[in-house]
Amino acid sequence: MAQDSWEGFSIHQVIPTNGRSYSIKVAHVNHDDFADLIVLPTEAFDQVRIYTGNTEAEFDFTTTVTKQENYRVIETGDLNGDGIDDLVISGYWNNGFKLFWGIGNGAFEEGDHYALTGHGKNIKVVDYNKDGALDVMALSGGSGQTITLHVFAGNNTKTLQAKGVYQSTLHTDRAITIVDKNQDGLLDVMVSSSFPWFIIFYQDVSGNFVPRFWPRELQNPFTSVYFLADLNNDSREDVIAHYTGEGFRFYEGLQDTLFSEAYTAMPTALHPYRLYTQDINADGNVDMVMDQLDPLTDELSDTLLYFLGKGDFTFHAPIKISFPGAIEYFTLQDVSGDSFPDLIASCKGVGIVTAYNVGRVTGVEVPVDEDAIFPNPFGDNLVIQLPAAEPIALINSQGKLVMTKESSLEHYLSVANLERGVYILRIGEGRSLRYRKVMKS
């Protein structure tokens, strides 16, 4: 048997730009099969720059979209169901968000403005009611106003319907996480704030949301740098909290609004500035990728670190990847279309730099008849025949375990309920561990 190994990231392209890019999103702005980039530059706050992907998995500047300067927080999604991603941009002083409709050639036309009850803050595009149409979840706040959730339902047209406004008692939202927190089959909206609490807007069967918050403070010394991720594969979001001078604490997500009072500590002198959590090596465990500030000067570094998770609130020693300039902004998204997340960074004095996830590489050639996996693409059933009895696991494109089976020579999977898309099949354990890509049609 060959042992697959994850080969990390490799710098792929440098796109020279003037100034810093403070937001970069991967989207599809035309009808080809290549990912494109939506970029917000600091030297022109009234612009959105579009870079289209090409056959070399690189990007070319295509066009500029004009927006108002204070529209700064951007999300993308195909809101009208035409196969082209649209832009949703939140404006703080405009007290709402505006839509820009993709017209299929890399260009966008300005759409309607949707008002909120306060300053426009974080937004998320998601099908919250699972009706096949994307919706917009928008937060407002600021100027002494509490965090308020606004729900706008889409219907695959160019019009959104206001469905509800839900207030909270907390201030200063930092991020939105969409998750079924109480595991009732309905998507909830989890919001982290700059204070040591979380709001969870629970969706009920009527489609309304009921706000509740985590009533226990994170233990002192207080930090405002914390994140949410499922670190132990139990489908409950856990808390990643960073404490200056101490390191990380991981609080386990329990039922309903609760998190564990106890925590798992990971001491480190590192000072994260931005952190993402995804399964970057397709082993079924959530990993952490972060940039860092110099602990003495708070200056930006040219190095990113990634911590490979073990699935039990512990991580392997950090691995470094260096970029050709100080990293002013970075994001972790799949650019190459292989279901492995890639790195895109805005580097000071250099421009936009892409580093592609090399994925898993087999060091020894495996005879094609050793593992029989069919059909692929699969429909309602998937069959795996192995030369020796081994366990298997099926992992979706978000790195979540969706199915596991104990050791057997043959595995017959009934998968009619799975969503269409790319999955990773993990076969074996220990030194015989290997991965295969399969697709649900």
Short mmCIF file of C-alpha atoms in Angstrom, two decimals:
data_model
loop_
_atom_site.label_atom_id
_atom_site.label_comp_id
_atom_site.label_asym_id
_atom_site.label_seq_id
_atom_site.Cartn_x
_atom_site.Cartn_y
_atom_site.Cartn_z
CA MET A 1 0.00 0.00 0.00
CA ALA A 2 1.17 3.53 -0.68
CA GLN A 3 0.96 6.21 1.98
CA ASP A 4 -0.52 9.49 0.84
CA SER A 5 1.03 12.65 2.23
CA TRP A 6 -0.19 16.23 2.22
CA GLU A 7 2.34 18.44 0.47
CA GLY A 8 1.38 21.87 1.81
CA PHE A 9 1.16 25.10 -0.23
CA SER A 10 3.18 26.42 -3.15
CA ILE A 11 3.40 30.03 -4.40
CA HIS A 12 1.70 30.14 -7.81
CA GLN A 13 1.21 33.72 -9.06
CA VAL A 14 2.11 37.30 -8.14
CA ILE A 15 -0.33 39.95 -9.39
CA PRO A 16 1.32 43.39 -9.10
CA THR A 17 -1.03 45.99 -7.57
CA ASN A 18 -0.71 49.42 -6.02
CA GLY A 19 -1.52 49.50 -2.33
CA ARG A 20 -3.26 46.95 -0.18
CA SER A 21 -6.29 44.79 -0.91
CA TYR A 22 -8.45 44.69 2.22
CA SER A 23 -10.94 42.10 0.97
CA ILE A 24 -10.58 39.28 -1.59
CA LYS A 25 -13.40 36.90 -2.51
CA VAL A 26 -13.44 33.93 -4.87
CA ALA A 27 -16.47 33.97 -7.18
CA HIS A 28 -17.68 33.03 -10.66
CA VAL A 29 -18.34 36.14 -12.75
CA ASN A 30 -18.66 34.52 -16.18
CA HIS A 31 -19.72 31.24 -17.73
CA ASP A 32 -16.35 29.46 -17.86
CA ASP A 33 -15.22 26.87 -15.33
CA PHE A 34 -12.47 28.97 -13.74
CA ALA A 35 -12.68 30.78 -10.40
CA ASP A 36 -12.41 34.57 -10.43
CA LEU A 37 -11.38 37.15 -7.82
CA ILE A 38 -13.38 40.07 -6.38
CA VAL A 39 -10.94 42.55 -4.83
CA LEU A 40 -11.49 45.69 -2.72
CA PRO A 41 -8.41 47.98 -2.80
CA THR A 42 -7.48 50.53 -0.12
CA GLU A 43 -6.19 53.14 -2.57
CA ALA A 44 -9.64 53.33 -4.20
CA PHE A 45 -12.46 52.74 -1.73
CA ASP A 46 -14.99 53.54 -4.48
CA GLN A 47 -13.89 50.55 -6.56
CA VAL A 48 -14.35 46.80 -6.83
CA ARG A 49 -11.74 45.19 -9.06
CA ILE A 50 -12.53 42.01 -10.99
CA TYR A 51 -9.80 39.53 -11.92
CA THR A 52 -10.91 36.61 -14.11
CA GLY A 53 -9.30 33.19 -13.99
CA ASN A 54 -7.70 31.54 -17.02
CA THR A 55 -6.57 28.10 -18.17
CA GLU A 56 -3.29 28.44 -16.24
CA ALA A 57 -5.19 28.86 -12.96
CA GLU A 58 -3.96 32.45 -12.91
CA PHE A 59 -5.84 35.75 -12.89
CA ASP A 60 -6.04 38.70 -15.27
CA PHE A 61 -7.43 42.14 -14.42
CA THR A 62 -10.72 42.52 -16.27
CA THR A 63 -12.77 45.49 -15.12
CA THR A 64 -13.65 47.89 -12.30
CA VAL A 65 -17.04 48.26 -10.64
CA THR A 66 -17.83 51.65 -9.09
CA LYS A 67 -19.39 51.77 -5.62
CA GLN A 68 -19.74 54.33 -2.84
CA GLU A 69 -16.68 54.66 -0.61
CA ASN A 70 -18.27 53.48 2.63
CA TYR A 71 -19.47 50.18 1.16
CA ARG A 72 -16.67 48.06 2.62
CA VAL A 73 -17.95 44.59 3.68
CA ILE A 74 -18.60 42.30 0.72
CA GLU A 75 -20.12 38.86 0.17
CA THR A 76 -20.85 37.01 -3.07
CA GLY A 77 -23.46 34.50 -4.22
CA ASP A 78 -25.78 33.72 -7.11
CA LEU A 79 -28.87 35.41 -5.70
CA ASN A 80 -30.99 35.37 -8.87
CA GLY A 81 -30.10 31.83 -9.96
CA ASP A 82 -28.57 32.68 -13.34
CA GLY A 83 -25.28 30.86 -12.74
CA ILE A 84 -23.29 34.08 -12.18
CA ASP A 85 -22.29 35.32 -8.73
CA ASP A 86 -23.64 38.67 -7.57
CA LEU A 87 -22.19 41.13 -5.06
CA VAL A 88 -23.71 42.11 -1.71
CA ILE A 89 -21.86 45.06 -0.17
CA SER A 90 -22.65 46.47 3.26
CA GLY A 91 -22.33 50.23 3.85
CA TYR A 92 -21.79 51.46 7.40
CA TRP A 93 -22.93 55.06 6.94
CA ASN A 94 -25.56 54.10 4.36
CA ASN A 95 -27.30 52.01 7.02
CA GLY A 96 -27.81 49.02 4.79
CA PHE A 97 -26.44 46.97 1.92
CA LYS A 98 -26.56 47.22 -1.85
CA LEU A 99 -26.77 44.54 -4.53
CA PHE A 100 -24.68 44.46 -7.71
CA TRP A 101 -25.89 41.94 -10.29
CA GLY A 102 -23.39 39.94 -12.34
CA ILE A 103 -24.20 40.12 -16.06
CA GLY A 104 -21.96 37.27 -17.19
CA ASN A 105 -18.89 38.94 -18.69
CA GLY A 106 -17.08 40.05 -15.53
CA ALA A 107 -19.14 43.24 -15.31
CA PHE A 108 -21.87 44.15 -12.79
CA GLU A 109 -24.89 46.42 -12.80
CA GLU A 110 -25.98 48.31 -9.70
CA GLY A 111 -29.12 47.04 -7.99
CA ASP A 112 -31.29 48.04 -5.05
CA HIS A 113 -30.25 49.31 -1.65
CA TYR A 114 -31.81 47.52 1.34
CA ALA A 115 -32.15 49.59 4.50
CA LEU A 116 -31.32 48.34 7.99
CA THR A 117 -32.29 49.78 11.37
CA GLY A 118 -28.70 50.87 12.05
CA HIS A 119 -25.25 51.04 10.47
CA GLY A 120 -24.50 48.25 8.00
CA LYS A 121 -22.07 45.73 9.46
CA ASN A 122 -21.32 42.05 8.72
CA ILE A 123 -23.37 40.10 6.17
CA LYS A 124 -23.70 36.50 5.06
CA VAL A 125 -25.23 34.96 1.92
CA VAL A 126 -26.79 31.57 2.69
CA ASP A 127 -29.91 29.52 1.98
CA TYR A 128 -31.14 29.73 5.58
CA ASN A 129 -34.57 28.21 4.89
CA LYS A 130 -33.29 25.49 2.52
CA ASP A 131 -35.69 26.38 -0.30
CA GLY A 132 -33.04 26.39 -3.03
CA ALA A 133 -32.66 30.20 -3.18
CA LEU A 134 -29.89 32.18 -1.50
CA ASP A 135 -30.84 34.67 1.21
CA VAL A 136 -29.06 37.56 2.93
CA MET A 137 -28.44 37.71 6.68
CA ALA A 138 -27.35 41.26 7.56
CA LEU A 139 -26.22 42.72 10.88
CA SER A 140 -26.58 46.34 11.95
CA GLY A 141 -25.15 48.16 14.95
CA GLY A 142 -22.68 50.86 15.92
CA SER A 143 -23.15 54.35 17.38
CA GLY A 144 -24.46 52.86 20.60
CA GLN A 145 -26.88 50.50 18.84
CA THR A 146 -27.00 46.83 19.75
CA ILE A 147 -26.33 44.01 17.31
CA THR A 148 -29.48 43.44 15.24
CA LEU A 149 -30.10 40.65 12.74
CA HIS A 150 -32.03 41.42 9.55
CA VAL A 151 -33.26 38.51 7.43
CA PHE A 152 -33.95 38.98 3.70
CA ALA A 153 -35.29 35.99 1.77
CA GLY A 154 -34.34 35.41 -1.85
CA ASN A 155 -36.43 33.70 -4.50
CA ASN A 156 -33.96 33.43 -7.42
CA THR A 157 -35.08 36.84 -8.75
CA LYS A 158 -33.60 40.33 -8.35
CA THR A 159 -35.83 41.13 -5.38
CA LEU A 160 -35.31 40.22 -1.74
CA GLN A 161 -38.16 40.06 0.76
CA ALA A 162 -37.66 41.41 4.29
CA LYS A 163 -38.61 38.58 6.64
CA GLY A 164 -37.73 39.85 10.09
CA VAL A 165 -35.66 42.07 12.39
CA TYR A 166 -34.25 40.58 15.60
CA GLN A 167 -32.50 42.63 18.27
CA SER A 168 -30.00 41.55 20.89
CA THR A 169 -28.48 43.03 24.03
CA LEU A 170 -24.84 42.94 22.83
CA HIS A 171 -22.71 45.38 20.86
CA THR A 172 -19.99 45.35 18.17
CA ASP A 173 -20.31 42.25 16.00
CA ARG A 174 -17.15 40.63 14.64
CA ALA A 175 -18.30 37.70 12.53
CA ILE A 176 -21.29 35.56 11.53
CA THR A 177 -21.25 31.77 11.64
CA ILE A 178 -24.19 29.85 10.15
CA VAL A 179 -24.64 26.58 12.03
CA ASP A 180 -27.32 24.29 13.41
CA LYS A 181 -26.26 25.03 16.99
CA ASN A 182 -28.98 23.05 18.78
CA GLN A 183 -29.06 20.31 16.11
CA ASP A 184 -32.78 20.58 15.35
CA GLY A 185 -32.31 20.57 11.57
CA LEU A 186 -32.72 24.37 11.27
CA LEU A 187 -29.87 26.77 10.52
CA ASP A 188 -29.09 29.26 13.28
CA VAL A 189 -27.05 32.48 13.19
CA MET A 190 -24.16 32.63 15.63
CA VAL A 191 -22.52 36.05 16.09
CA SER A 192 -19.28 36.77 17.90
CA SER A 193 -18.86 40.23 19.41
CA SER A 194 -15.93 42.26 20.73
CA PHE A 195 -17.07 41.37 24.22
CA PRO A 196 -16.72 37.95 25.90
CA TRP A 197 -20.13 36.61 24.85
CA PHE A 198 -21.82 35.12 21.81
CA ILE A 199 -25.30 35.72 20.49
CA ILE A 200 -27.10 32.80 18.91
CA PHE A 201 -30.19 33.66 16.89
CA TYR A 202 -32.10 30.37 16.93
CA GLN A 203 -34.38 29.66 13.97
CA ASP A 204 -37.74 28.13 14.88
CA VAL A 205 -40.08 26.10 12.68
CA SER A 206 -41.92 29.27 11.56
CA GLY A 207 -38.70 30.75 10.12
CA ASN A 208 -38.40 33.38 12.87
CA PHE A 209 -35.29 33.79 15.02
CA VAL A 210 -35.03 33.95 18.80
CA PRO A 211 -31.84 35.59 20.19
CA ARG A 212 -30.06 34.03 23.13
CA PHE A 213 -26.52 34.54 24.34
CA TRP A 214 -23.82 32.56 26.04
CA PRO A 215 -24.14 33.84 29.62
CA ARG A 216 -20.63 33.08 30.85
CA GLU A 217 -17.65 35.31 30.19
CA LEU A 218 -14.47 33.90 28.76
CA GLN A 219 -11.99 33.67 31.62
CA ASN A 220 -9.58 36.52 32.25
CA PRO A 221 -7.32 37.87 30.89
CA PHE A 222 -9.93 39.01 28.40
CA THR A 223 -9.15 38.95 24.69
CA SER A 224 -11.23 40.06 21.73
CA VAL A 225 -9.54 37.59 19.37
CA TYR A 226 -11.65 34.45 19.24
CA PHE A 227 -13.25 32.27 16.62
CA LEU A 228 -15.74 29.45 16.16
CA ALA A 229 -15.08 26.01 14.61
CA ASP A 230 -15.96 22.35 15.13
CA LEU A 231 -12.63 21.03 16.42
CA ASN A 232 -13.75 17.55 17.52
CA ASN A 233 -16.13 16.51 14.71
CA ASP A 234 -19.30 16.41 16.80
CA SER A 235 -21.21 18.94 14.61
CA ARG A 236 -21.11 21.54 17.40
CA GLU A 237 -19.12 24.75 17.08
CA ASP A 238 -16.31 25.12 19.62
CA VAL A 239 -14.60 28.33 20.76
CA ILE A 240 -11.02 29.21 19.82
CA ALA A 241 -9.92 32.02 22.14
CA HIS A 242 -6.52 33.70 22.04
CA TYR A 243 -5.02 35.32 25.14
CA THR A 244 -2.10 37.70 24.71
CA GLY A 245 1.03 36.34 26.35
CA GLU A 246 -0.58 32.96 26.99
CA GLY A 247 -1.78 31.37 23.76
CA PHE A 248 -4.96 29.56 22.77
CA ARG A 249 -7.79 28.08 24.82
CA PHE A 250 -10.31 25.75 23.20
CA TYR A 251 -13.78 25.55 24.80
CA GLU A 252 -15.96 22.63 23.75
CA GLY A 253 -19.36 23.37 22.26
CA LEU A 254 -22.15 21.64 24.15
CA GLN A 255 -25.90 21.55 23.60
CA ASP A 256 -27.95 24.68 23.02
CA THR A 257 -26.10 27.89 24.00
CA LEU A 258 -23.63 26.14 26.24
CA PHE A 259 -19.86 25.78 26.01
CA SER A 260 -17.65 23.92 28.42
CA GLU A 261 -16.26 25.81 31.38
CA ALA A 262 -13.07 23.76 31.18
CA TYR A 263 -10.74 24.31 28.24
CA THR A 264 -7.79 22.74 26.45
CA ALA A 265 -4.74 25.05 26.47
CA MET A 266 -2.21 25.49 23.67
CA PRO A 267 0.51 27.85 24.95
CA THR A 268 2.22 30.00 22.32
CA ALA A 269 3.87 33.41 22.13
CA LEU A 270 2.38 33.97 18.69
CA HIS A 271 0.07 36.94 18.23
CA PRO A 272 -2.55 36.15 15.55
CA TYR A 273 -4.02 39.01 13.54
CA ARG A 274 -6.32 36.99 11.27
CA LEU A 275 -7.20 33.29 11.63
CA TYR A 276 -9.15 30.82 9.47
CA THR A 277 -10.36 27.34 10.32
CA GLN A 278 -10.78 24.70 7.60
CA ASP A 279 -9.68 21.17 6.87
CA ILE A 280 -6.74 22.06 4.62
CA ASN A 281 -5.25 18.55 4.26
CA ALA A 282 -8.49 16.51 3.84
CA ASP A 283 -7.99 14.29 6.87
CA GLY A 284 -11.40 15.08 8.38
CA ASN A 285 -10.04 17.37 11.11
CA VAL A 286 -10.29 21.17 11.30
CA ASP A 287 -6.97 23.00 10.97
CA MET A 288 -5.97 26.60 11.81
CA VAL A 289 -4.22 29.01 9.42
CA MET A 290 -3.07 32.36 10.80
CA ASP A 291 -0.86 35.33 10.14
CA GLN A 292 0.93 36.99 13.03
CA LEU A 293 2.02 40.31 14.46
CA ASP A 294 5.42 40.89 15.96
CA PRO A 295 4.77 40.65 19.75
CA LEU A 296 7.01 43.69 20.41
CA THR A 297 6.28 46.03 17.50
CA ASP A 298 2.87 44.78 16.27
CA GLU A 299 4.28 44.91 12.75
CA LEU A 300 2.99 42.51 10.10
CA SER A 301 5.00 39.43 9.15
CA ASP A 302 5.66 37.87 5.74
CA THR A 303 4.94 34.41 7.16
CA LEU A 304 1.74 32.43 7.58
CA LEU A 305 1.45 29.51 9.98
CA TYR A 306 -0.81 26.50 9.77
CA PHE A 307 -1.61 24.11 12.59
CA LEU A 308 -2.88 20.69 11.50
CA GLY A 309 -5.64 19.52 13.83
CA LYS A 310 -5.84 16.08 15.42
CA GLY A 311 -9.62 16.17 15.98
CA ASP A 312 -9.35 16.33 19.78
CA PHE A 313 -8.56 20.02 20.52
CA THR A 314 -4.85 19.43 19.99
CA PHE A 315 -2.67 20.37 17.00
CA HIS A 316 0.63 19.41 15.45
CA ALA A 317 3.54 21.87 15.63
CA PRO A 318 3.00 24.87 13.32
CA ILE A 319 4.31 24.81 9.75
CA LYS A 320 5.45 28.04 8.08
CA ILE A 321 4.96 29.38 4.56
CA SER A 322 6.73 32.60 3.55
CA PHE A 323 5.37 35.18 1.13
CA PRO A 324 7.35 37.80 -0.85
CA GLY A 325 6.19 40.68 1.35
CA ALA A 326 4.51 41.57 4.64
CA ILE A 327 1.01 40.04 4.65
CA GLU A 328 -1.52 42.88 5.02
CA TYR A 329 -4.54 40.66 4.33
CA PHE A 330 -5.10 37.03 3.45
CA THR A 331 -7.95 34.62 2.85
CA LEU A 332 -8.34 30.84 2.60
CA GLN A 333 -10.60 29.73 -0.28
CA ASP A 334 -10.62 27.11 -3.03
CA VAL A 335 -9.28 28.81 -6.15
CA SER A 336 -8.14 25.85 -8.25
CA GLY A 337 -11.44 23.93 -7.99
CA ASP A 338 -9.97 20.75 -6.48
CA SER A 339 -11.83 21.08 -3.14
CA PHE A 340 -8.58 21.88 -1.29
CA PRO A 341 -8.54 25.47 0.11
CA ASP A 342 -5.83 27.75 -1.27
CA LEU A 343 -4.18 30.89 0.13
CA ILE A 344 -4.56 34.36 -1.38
CA ALA A 345 -2.61 37.19 0.26
CA SER A 346 -2.19 40.93 -0.25
CA CYS A 347 1.54 41.55 0.30
CA LYS A 348 2.96 44.99 1.05
CA GLY A 349 4.84 46.49 -1.89
CA VAL A 350 4.24 43.37 -4.00
CA GLY A 351 0.56 42.84 -4.78
CA ILE A 352 -1.79 39.86 -4.65
CA VAL A 353 -0.06 36.51 -4.23
CA THR A 354 -1.72 33.11 -4.67
CA ALA A 355 -0.36 29.98 -2.99
CA TYR A 356 -2.08 26.80 -4.13
CA ASN A 357 -2.78 23.83 -1.93
CA VAL A 358 -0.71 21.02 -3.45
CA GLY A 359 -3.12 18.47 -1.97
CA ARG A 360 -2.30 14.86 -1.27
CA VAL A 361 0.42 13.10 -3.23
CA THR A 362 1.07 9.36 -3.28
CA GLY A 363 4.76 8.60 -3.00
CA VAL A 364 4.51 5.05 -4.38
CA GLU A 365 2.52 4.03 -7.41
CA VAL A 366 -0.63 2.09 -6.46
CA PRO A 367 -1.91 -0.48 -8.96
CA VAL A 368 -5.25 0.70 -10.30
CA ASP A 369 -6.97 -2.57 -9.34
CA GLU A 370 -6.05 -2.44 -5.64
CA ASP A 371 -8.90 -0.14 -4.62
CA ALA A 372 -12.08 -0.56 -6.65
CA ILE A 373 -14.42 2.44 -6.19
CA PHE A 374 -17.51 2.56 -8.37
CA PRO A 375 -19.46 4.19 -9.82
CA ASN A 376 -17.63 7.51 -9.80
CA PRO A 377 -19.44 9.89 -10.15
CA PHE A 378 -21.96 8.09 -7.95
CA GLY A 379 -25.69 8.50 -7.45
CA ASP A 380 -27.67 6.76 -4.72
CA ASN A 381 -25.02 4.12 -3.94
CA LEU A 382 -21.24 3.89 -3.76
CA VAL A 383 -19.26 0.62 -3.63
CA ILE A 384 -15.70 0.29 -2.32
CA GLN A 385 -13.85 -3.03 -2.71
CA LEU A 386 -10.46 -3.29 -0.98
CA PRO A 387 -7.60 -5.83 -1.09
CA ALA A 388 -7.64 -6.00 2.74
CA ALA A 389 -10.21 -5.23 5.41
CA GLU A 390 -9.91 -1.51 6.25
CA PRO A 391 -12.11 1.25 7.68
CA ILE A 392 -13.32 4.10 5.47
CA ALA A 393 -14.71 7.61 5.97
CA LEU A 394 -16.49 9.99 3.60
CA ILE A 395 -15.65 13.69 4.01
CA ASN A 396 -17.47 16.58 2.33
CA SER A 397 -15.89 19.64 0.70
CA GLN A 398 -16.10 21.57 4.00
CA GLY A 399 -14.01 18.91 5.75
CA LYS A 400 -16.93 17.43 7.71
CA LEU A 401 -17.17 13.69 8.30
CA VAL A 402 -20.48 12.57 6.81
CA MET A 403 -20.08 8.79 7.10
CA THR A 404 -17.70 6.23 8.63
CA LYS A 405 -17.54 2.44 8.30
CA GLU A 406 -15.57 -0.12 10.30
CA SER A 407 -13.01 -2.44 8.68
CA SER A 408 -14.30 -4.58 5.83
CA LEU A 409 -13.20 -5.92 2.46
CA GLU A 410 -16.28 -4.40 0.83
CA HIS A 411 -18.26 -1.28 1.71
CA TYR A 412 -21.71 -0.57 0.27
CA LEU A 413 -22.74 3.03 0.97
CA SER A 414 -26.31 4.26 0.62
CA VAL A 415 -25.80 7.95 -0.14
CA ALA A 416 -29.03 9.12 -1.76
CA ASN A 417 -29.45 11.82 0.92
CA LEU A 418 -26.09 13.47 0.24
CA GLU A 419 -25.89 16.77 -1.62
CA ARG A 420 -24.27 16.83 -5.04
CA GLY A 421 -20.61 17.78 -5.17
CA VAL A 422 -17.05 16.60 -4.52
CA TYR A 423 -16.23 14.33 -1.56
CA ILE A 424 -13.01 12.85 -0.21
CA LEU A 425 -12.96 9.11 0.53
CA ARG A 426 -10.50 8.29 3.32
CA ILE A 427 -9.36 4.66 3.28
CA GLY A 428 -7.36 2.78 5.92
CA GLU A 429 -5.47 4.07 8.93
CA GLY A 430 -1.92 4.61 10.11
CA ARG A 431 0.72 4.07 7.43
CA SER A 432 -1.79 2.71 4.94
CA LEU A 433 -3.94 5.86 5.06
CA ARG A 434 -4.89 7.15 1.62
CA TYR A 435 -7.42 9.47 0.02
CA ARG A 436 -9.50 9.33 -3.15
CA LYS A 437 -11.70 12.02 -4.68
CA VAL A 438 -15.27 10.97 -5.54
CA MET A 439 -18.23 12.97 -6.83
CA LYS A 440 -21.97 12.81 -6.14
CA SER A 441 -23.86 13.50 -9.38
#
